Short mmCIF file of C-alpha atoms and ligand atoms in Angstrom, two decimals:
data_model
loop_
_atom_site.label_atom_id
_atom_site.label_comp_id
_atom_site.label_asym_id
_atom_site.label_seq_id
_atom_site.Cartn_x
_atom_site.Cartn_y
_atom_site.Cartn_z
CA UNK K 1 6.94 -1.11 -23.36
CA UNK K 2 6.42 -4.48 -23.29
CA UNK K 3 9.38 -7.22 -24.21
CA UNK K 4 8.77 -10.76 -24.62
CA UNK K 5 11.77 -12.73 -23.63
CA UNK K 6 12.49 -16.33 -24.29
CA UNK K 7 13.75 -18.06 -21.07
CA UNK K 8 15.90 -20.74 -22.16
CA UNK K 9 15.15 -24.21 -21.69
CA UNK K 10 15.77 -23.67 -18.11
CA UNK K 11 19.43 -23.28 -17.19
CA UNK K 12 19.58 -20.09 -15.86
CA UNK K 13 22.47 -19.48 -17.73
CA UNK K 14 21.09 -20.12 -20.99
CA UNK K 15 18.99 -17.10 -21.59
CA UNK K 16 20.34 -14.57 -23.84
CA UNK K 17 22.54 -11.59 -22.86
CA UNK K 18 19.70 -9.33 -23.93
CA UNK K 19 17.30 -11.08 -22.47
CA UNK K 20 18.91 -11.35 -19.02
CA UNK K 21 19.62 -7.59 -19.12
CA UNK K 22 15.90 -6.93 -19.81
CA UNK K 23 14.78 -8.59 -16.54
CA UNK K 24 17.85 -6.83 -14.63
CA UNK K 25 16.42 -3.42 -15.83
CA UNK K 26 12.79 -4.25 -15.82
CA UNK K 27 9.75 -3.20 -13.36
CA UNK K 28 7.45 -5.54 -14.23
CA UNK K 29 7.87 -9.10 -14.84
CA UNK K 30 5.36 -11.78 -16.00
CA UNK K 31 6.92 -15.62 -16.21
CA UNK K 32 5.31 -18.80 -17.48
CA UNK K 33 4.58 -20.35 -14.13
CA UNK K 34 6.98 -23.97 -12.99
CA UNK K 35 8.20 -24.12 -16.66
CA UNK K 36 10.55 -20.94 -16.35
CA UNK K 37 13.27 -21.81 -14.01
CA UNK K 38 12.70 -19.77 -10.83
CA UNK K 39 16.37 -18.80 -10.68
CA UNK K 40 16.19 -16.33 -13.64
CA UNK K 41 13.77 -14.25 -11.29
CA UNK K 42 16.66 -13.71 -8.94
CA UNK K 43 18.17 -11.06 -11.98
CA UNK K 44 15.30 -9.17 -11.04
CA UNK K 45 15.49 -5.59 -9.27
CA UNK K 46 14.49 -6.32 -5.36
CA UNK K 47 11.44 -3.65 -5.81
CA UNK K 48 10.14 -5.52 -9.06
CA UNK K 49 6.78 -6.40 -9.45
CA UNK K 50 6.50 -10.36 -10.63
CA UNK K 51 3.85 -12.43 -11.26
CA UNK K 52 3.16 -16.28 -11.95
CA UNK K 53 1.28 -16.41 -15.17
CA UNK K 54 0.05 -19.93 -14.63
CA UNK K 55 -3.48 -18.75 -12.49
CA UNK K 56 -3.90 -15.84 -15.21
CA UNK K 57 -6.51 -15.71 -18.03
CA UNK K 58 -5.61 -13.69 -21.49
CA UNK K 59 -7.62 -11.06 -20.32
CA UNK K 60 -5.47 -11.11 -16.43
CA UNK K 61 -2.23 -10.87 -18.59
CA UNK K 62 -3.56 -8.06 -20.46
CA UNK K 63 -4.69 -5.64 -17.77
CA UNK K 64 -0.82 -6.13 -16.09
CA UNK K 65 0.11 -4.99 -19.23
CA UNK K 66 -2.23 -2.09 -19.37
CA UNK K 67 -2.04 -1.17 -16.16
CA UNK K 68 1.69 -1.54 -16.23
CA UNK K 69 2.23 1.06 -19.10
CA UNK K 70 -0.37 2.88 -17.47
CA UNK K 71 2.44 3.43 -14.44
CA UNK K 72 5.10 3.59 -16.82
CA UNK K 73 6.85 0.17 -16.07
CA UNK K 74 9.26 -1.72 -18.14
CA UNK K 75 7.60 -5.20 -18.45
CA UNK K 76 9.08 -8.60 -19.23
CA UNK K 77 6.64 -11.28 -20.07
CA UNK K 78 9.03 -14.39 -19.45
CA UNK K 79 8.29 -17.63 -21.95
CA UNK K 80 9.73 -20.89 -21.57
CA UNK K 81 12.40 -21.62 -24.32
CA UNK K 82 11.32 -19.50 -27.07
CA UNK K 83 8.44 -17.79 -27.45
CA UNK K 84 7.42 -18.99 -30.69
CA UNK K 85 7.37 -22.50 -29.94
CA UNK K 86 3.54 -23.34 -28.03
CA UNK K 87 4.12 -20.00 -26.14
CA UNK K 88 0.54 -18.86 -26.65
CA UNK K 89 1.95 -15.14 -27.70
CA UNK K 90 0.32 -14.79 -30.69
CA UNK K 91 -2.86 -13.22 -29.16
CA UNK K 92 -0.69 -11.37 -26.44
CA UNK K 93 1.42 -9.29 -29.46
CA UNK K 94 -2.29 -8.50 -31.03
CA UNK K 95 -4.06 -7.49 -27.85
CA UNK K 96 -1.10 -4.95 -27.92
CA UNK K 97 -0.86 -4.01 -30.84
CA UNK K 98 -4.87 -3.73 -30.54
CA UNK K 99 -4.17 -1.16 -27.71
CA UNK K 100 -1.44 0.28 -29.62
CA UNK K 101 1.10 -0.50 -26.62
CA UNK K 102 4.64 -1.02 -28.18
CA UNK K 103 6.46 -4.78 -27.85
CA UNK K 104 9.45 -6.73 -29.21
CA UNK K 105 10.38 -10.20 -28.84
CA UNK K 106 14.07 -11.51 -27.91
CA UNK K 107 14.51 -15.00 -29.09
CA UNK K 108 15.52 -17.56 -26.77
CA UNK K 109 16.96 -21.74 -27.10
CA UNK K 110 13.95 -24.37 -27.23
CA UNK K 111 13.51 -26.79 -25.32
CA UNK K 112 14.20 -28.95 -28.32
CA UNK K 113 17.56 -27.71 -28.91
CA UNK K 114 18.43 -28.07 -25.01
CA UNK K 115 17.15 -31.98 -25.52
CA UNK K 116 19.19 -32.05 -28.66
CA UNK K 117 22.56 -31.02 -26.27
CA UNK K 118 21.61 -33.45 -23.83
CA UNK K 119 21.62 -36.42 -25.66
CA UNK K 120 24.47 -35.13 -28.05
CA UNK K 121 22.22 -34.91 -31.04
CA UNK K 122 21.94 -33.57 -34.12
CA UNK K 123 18.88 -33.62 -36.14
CA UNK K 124 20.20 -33.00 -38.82
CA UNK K 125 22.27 -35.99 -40.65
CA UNK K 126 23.20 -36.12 -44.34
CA UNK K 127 21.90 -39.83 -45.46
CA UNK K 128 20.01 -39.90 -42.30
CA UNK K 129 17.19 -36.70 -42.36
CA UNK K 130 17.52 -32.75 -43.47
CA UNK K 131 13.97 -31.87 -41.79
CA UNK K 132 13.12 -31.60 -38.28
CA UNK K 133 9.56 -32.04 -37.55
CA UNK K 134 8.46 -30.06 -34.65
CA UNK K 135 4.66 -31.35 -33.34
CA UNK K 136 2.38 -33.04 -30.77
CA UNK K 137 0.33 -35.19 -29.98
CA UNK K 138 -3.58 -34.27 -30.83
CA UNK K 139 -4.69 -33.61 -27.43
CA UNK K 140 -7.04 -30.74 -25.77
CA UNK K 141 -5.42 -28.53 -28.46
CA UNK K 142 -6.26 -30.31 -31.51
CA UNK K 143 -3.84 -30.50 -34.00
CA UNK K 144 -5.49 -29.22 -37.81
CA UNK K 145 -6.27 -32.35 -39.72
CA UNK K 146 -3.64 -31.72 -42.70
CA UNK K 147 -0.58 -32.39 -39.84
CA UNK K 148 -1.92 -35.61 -37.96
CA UNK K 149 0.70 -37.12 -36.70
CA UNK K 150 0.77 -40.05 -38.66
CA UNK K 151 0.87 -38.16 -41.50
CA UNK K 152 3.77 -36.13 -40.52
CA UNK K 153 5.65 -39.30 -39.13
CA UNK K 154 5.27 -40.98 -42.91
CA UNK K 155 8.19 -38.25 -44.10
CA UNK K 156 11.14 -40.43 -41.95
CA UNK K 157 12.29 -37.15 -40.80
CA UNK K 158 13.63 -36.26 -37.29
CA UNK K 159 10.78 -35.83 -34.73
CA UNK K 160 10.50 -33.87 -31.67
CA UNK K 161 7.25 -33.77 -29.96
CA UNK K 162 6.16 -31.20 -27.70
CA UNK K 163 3.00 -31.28 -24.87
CA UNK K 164 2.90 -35.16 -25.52
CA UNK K 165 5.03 -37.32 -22.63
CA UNK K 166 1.47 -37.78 -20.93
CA UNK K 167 0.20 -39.40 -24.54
CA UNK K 168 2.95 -41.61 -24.97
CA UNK K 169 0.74 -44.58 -26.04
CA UNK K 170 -1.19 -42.66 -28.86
CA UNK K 171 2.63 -40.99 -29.86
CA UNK K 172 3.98 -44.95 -30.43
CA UNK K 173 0.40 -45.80 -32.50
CA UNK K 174 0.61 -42.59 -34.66
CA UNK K 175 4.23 -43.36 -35.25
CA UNK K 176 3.95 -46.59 -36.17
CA UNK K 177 0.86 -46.15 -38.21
CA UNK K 178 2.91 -43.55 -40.50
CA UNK K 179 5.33 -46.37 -41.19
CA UNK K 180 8.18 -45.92 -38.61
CA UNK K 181 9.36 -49.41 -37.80
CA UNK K 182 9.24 -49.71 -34.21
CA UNK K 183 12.49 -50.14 -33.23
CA UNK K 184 13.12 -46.37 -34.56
CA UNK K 185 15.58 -44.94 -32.02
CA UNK K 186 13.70 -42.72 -29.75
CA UNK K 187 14.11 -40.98 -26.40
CA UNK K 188 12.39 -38.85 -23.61
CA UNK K 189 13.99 -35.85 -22.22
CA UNK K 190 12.84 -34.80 -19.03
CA UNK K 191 13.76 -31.26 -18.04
CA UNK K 192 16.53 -30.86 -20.45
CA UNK K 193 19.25 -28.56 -18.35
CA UNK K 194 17.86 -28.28 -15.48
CA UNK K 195 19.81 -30.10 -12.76
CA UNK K 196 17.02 -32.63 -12.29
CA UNK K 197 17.55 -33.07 -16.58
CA UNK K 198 16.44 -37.33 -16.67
CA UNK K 199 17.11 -39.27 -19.92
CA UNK K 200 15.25 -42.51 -21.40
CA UNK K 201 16.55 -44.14 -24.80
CA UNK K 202 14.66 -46.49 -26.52
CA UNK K 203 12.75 -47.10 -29.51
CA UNK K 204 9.03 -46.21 -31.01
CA UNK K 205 7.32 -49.02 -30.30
CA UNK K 206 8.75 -48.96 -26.38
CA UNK K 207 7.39 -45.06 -26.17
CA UNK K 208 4.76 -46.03 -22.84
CA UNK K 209 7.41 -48.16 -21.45
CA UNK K 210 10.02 -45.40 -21.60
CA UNK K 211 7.71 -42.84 -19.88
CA UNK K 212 6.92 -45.63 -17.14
CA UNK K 213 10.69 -45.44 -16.81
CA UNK K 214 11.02 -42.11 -16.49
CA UNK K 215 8.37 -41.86 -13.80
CA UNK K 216 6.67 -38.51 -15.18
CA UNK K 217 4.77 -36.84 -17.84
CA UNK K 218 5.64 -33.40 -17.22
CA UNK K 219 8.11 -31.14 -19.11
CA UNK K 220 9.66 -33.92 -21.37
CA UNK K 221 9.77 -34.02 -25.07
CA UNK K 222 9.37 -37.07 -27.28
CA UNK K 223 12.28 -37.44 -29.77
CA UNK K 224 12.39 -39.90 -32.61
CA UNK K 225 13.86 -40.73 -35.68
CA UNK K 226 17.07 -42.34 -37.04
CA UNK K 227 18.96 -39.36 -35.82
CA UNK K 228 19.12 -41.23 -32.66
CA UNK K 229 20.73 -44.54 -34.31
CA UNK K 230 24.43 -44.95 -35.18
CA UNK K 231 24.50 -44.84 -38.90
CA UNK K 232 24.68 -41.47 -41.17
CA UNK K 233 26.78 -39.85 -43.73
CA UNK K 234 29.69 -37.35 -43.66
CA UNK K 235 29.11 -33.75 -44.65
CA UNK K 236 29.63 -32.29 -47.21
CA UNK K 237 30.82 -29.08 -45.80
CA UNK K 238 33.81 -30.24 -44.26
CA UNK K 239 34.85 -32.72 -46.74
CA UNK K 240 37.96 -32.52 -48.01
CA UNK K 241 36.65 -33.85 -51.81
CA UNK K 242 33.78 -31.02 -51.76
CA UNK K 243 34.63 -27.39 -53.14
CA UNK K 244 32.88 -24.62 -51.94
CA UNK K 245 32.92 -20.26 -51.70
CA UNK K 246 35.02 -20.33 -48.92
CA UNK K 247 37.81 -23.67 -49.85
CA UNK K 248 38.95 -25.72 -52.27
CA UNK K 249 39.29 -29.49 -53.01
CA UNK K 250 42.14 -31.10 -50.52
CA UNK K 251 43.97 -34.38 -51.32
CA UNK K 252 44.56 -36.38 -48.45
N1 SAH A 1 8.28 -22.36 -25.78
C1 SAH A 1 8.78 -23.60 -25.22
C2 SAH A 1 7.78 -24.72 -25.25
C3 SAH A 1 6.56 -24.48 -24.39
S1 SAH A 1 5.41 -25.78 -24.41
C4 SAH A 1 10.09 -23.96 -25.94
O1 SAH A 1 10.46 -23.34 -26.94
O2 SAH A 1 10.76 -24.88 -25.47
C5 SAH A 1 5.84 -26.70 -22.99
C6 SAH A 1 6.41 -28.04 -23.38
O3 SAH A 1 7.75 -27.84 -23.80
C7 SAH A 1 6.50 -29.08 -22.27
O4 SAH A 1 5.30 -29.79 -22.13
C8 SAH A 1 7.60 -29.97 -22.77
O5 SAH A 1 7.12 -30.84 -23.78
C9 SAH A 1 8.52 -28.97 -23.45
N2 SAH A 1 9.61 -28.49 -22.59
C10 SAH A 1 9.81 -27.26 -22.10
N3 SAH A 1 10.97 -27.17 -21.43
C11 SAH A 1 11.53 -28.40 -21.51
C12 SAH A 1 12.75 -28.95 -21.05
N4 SAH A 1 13.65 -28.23 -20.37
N5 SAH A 1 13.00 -30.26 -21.31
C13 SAH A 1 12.13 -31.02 -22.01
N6 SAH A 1 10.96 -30.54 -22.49
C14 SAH A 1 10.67 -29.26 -22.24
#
């Protein structure tokens, strides 16, 4: 059996309960190279079998796999955040399936929701935006022509880019050229909960400036939107005035 397991944004303490028992009880385990904290390898049993997925092919990860039911190991293939996000499972859950070799998937927090804690965010603000917009920049892996970023960045809603601090100078053209004004709040999250977590606030339009600050390209997101800025509405929900299933109207 194979069981895909979301690492967390890289606190060690932030992957799931069911995910941390999986790598306690597994035999075999299969993690996403420097972006999985190395920590969460420690749960491990002493005799496990674990290897760095970063020098691996498809077809590498595949014959672990096969050769791993072949033994009769319990495998944990170890993404970074969650395994939907960019985690390049897709093909891994059909090559199974292909082989008819048995797999489930445990969930685990983004790295966009660890940026969001970080800076103390939400993405989420009545008056402000009630979409989050999770991209990249069109790099190696092109993004399909229908979601340029541009495009995307026209809707005013929250950003968070993934695979992009490297490409901060076409991020700040493609933002601006889908209308953002450029003093947009924005901000680069380096490593969001690890201990060496770095933060840079700023705007759109001082995106490569910010990254010079920050002094790296690697695992950082790109946030942006009015999210980040000062103004926004009240909700609803917890507003005395508003009625809903669960209370009623309160004078104050
Ligand atoms: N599945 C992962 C994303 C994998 S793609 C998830 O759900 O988070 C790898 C990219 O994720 C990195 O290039 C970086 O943009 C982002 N990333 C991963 N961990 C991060 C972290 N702790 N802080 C900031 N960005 C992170």
């Amino acid at each position: 059996m194979i069981h895909f397991v979301g690492a967390g944004p890289g606190a060690p303490d932030l992957i799931t309960v069911r995910g941390k028992n999986l790598i306690e009880r597994c035999d075999q385990l299969i993690y996403a190279g420097s972006l999985v904290n190395p920590e969460l390898l420690d749960f491990a049993k002493k005799d496990c079998r674990i290897h760095d997925s970063a020098p691996l092919t498809l077809e590498d990860v595949m014959e672990l796999f096969v050769e791993g039911e072949k033994d009769g190991l319990l495998t944990v293939r170890l993404h970074t955040g969650d395994p939907s996000i960019y985690g390049a499972v897709r093909e891994q859950m059909d090559g199974l399936a292909a082989r008819s070799i048995p797999f489930d998937v445990t969930p685990g927090v983004s790295a966009f929701c660890g940026a969001a804690a970080a800076l103390k965010a939400e993405y989420t603000l009545p008056d402000v935006s009630q979409t989050l917009i999770i991209s990249r920049v069109s790099g190696r892996t092109a993004t399909p022509p229908g979601e340029d970023l541009a495009a995307l960045a026209a809707h005013g809603a929250s950003m968070a880019l993934f695979l992009s601090a490297s490409l901060t100078d076409t991020a700040r053209q493609k933002l601006l050229e889908g209308g953002l004004p450029p003093e947009t709040p924005a901000a680069l999250v380096y490593k969001a909960t690890w201990p060496e977590q770095r933060i840079v606030r700023g705007t759109v339009g001082g995106l490569p400036e910010m990254r010079q600050a920050l002094g790296t390209d690697k695992t950082a997101l790109i946030l942006a939107g009015r999210f980040l800025g000062d103004e926004y509405g009240r909700s609803k929900l917890y507003d005395p005035s508003f009625e809903h299933g669960y209370r009623g109207k309160r004078t104050i």
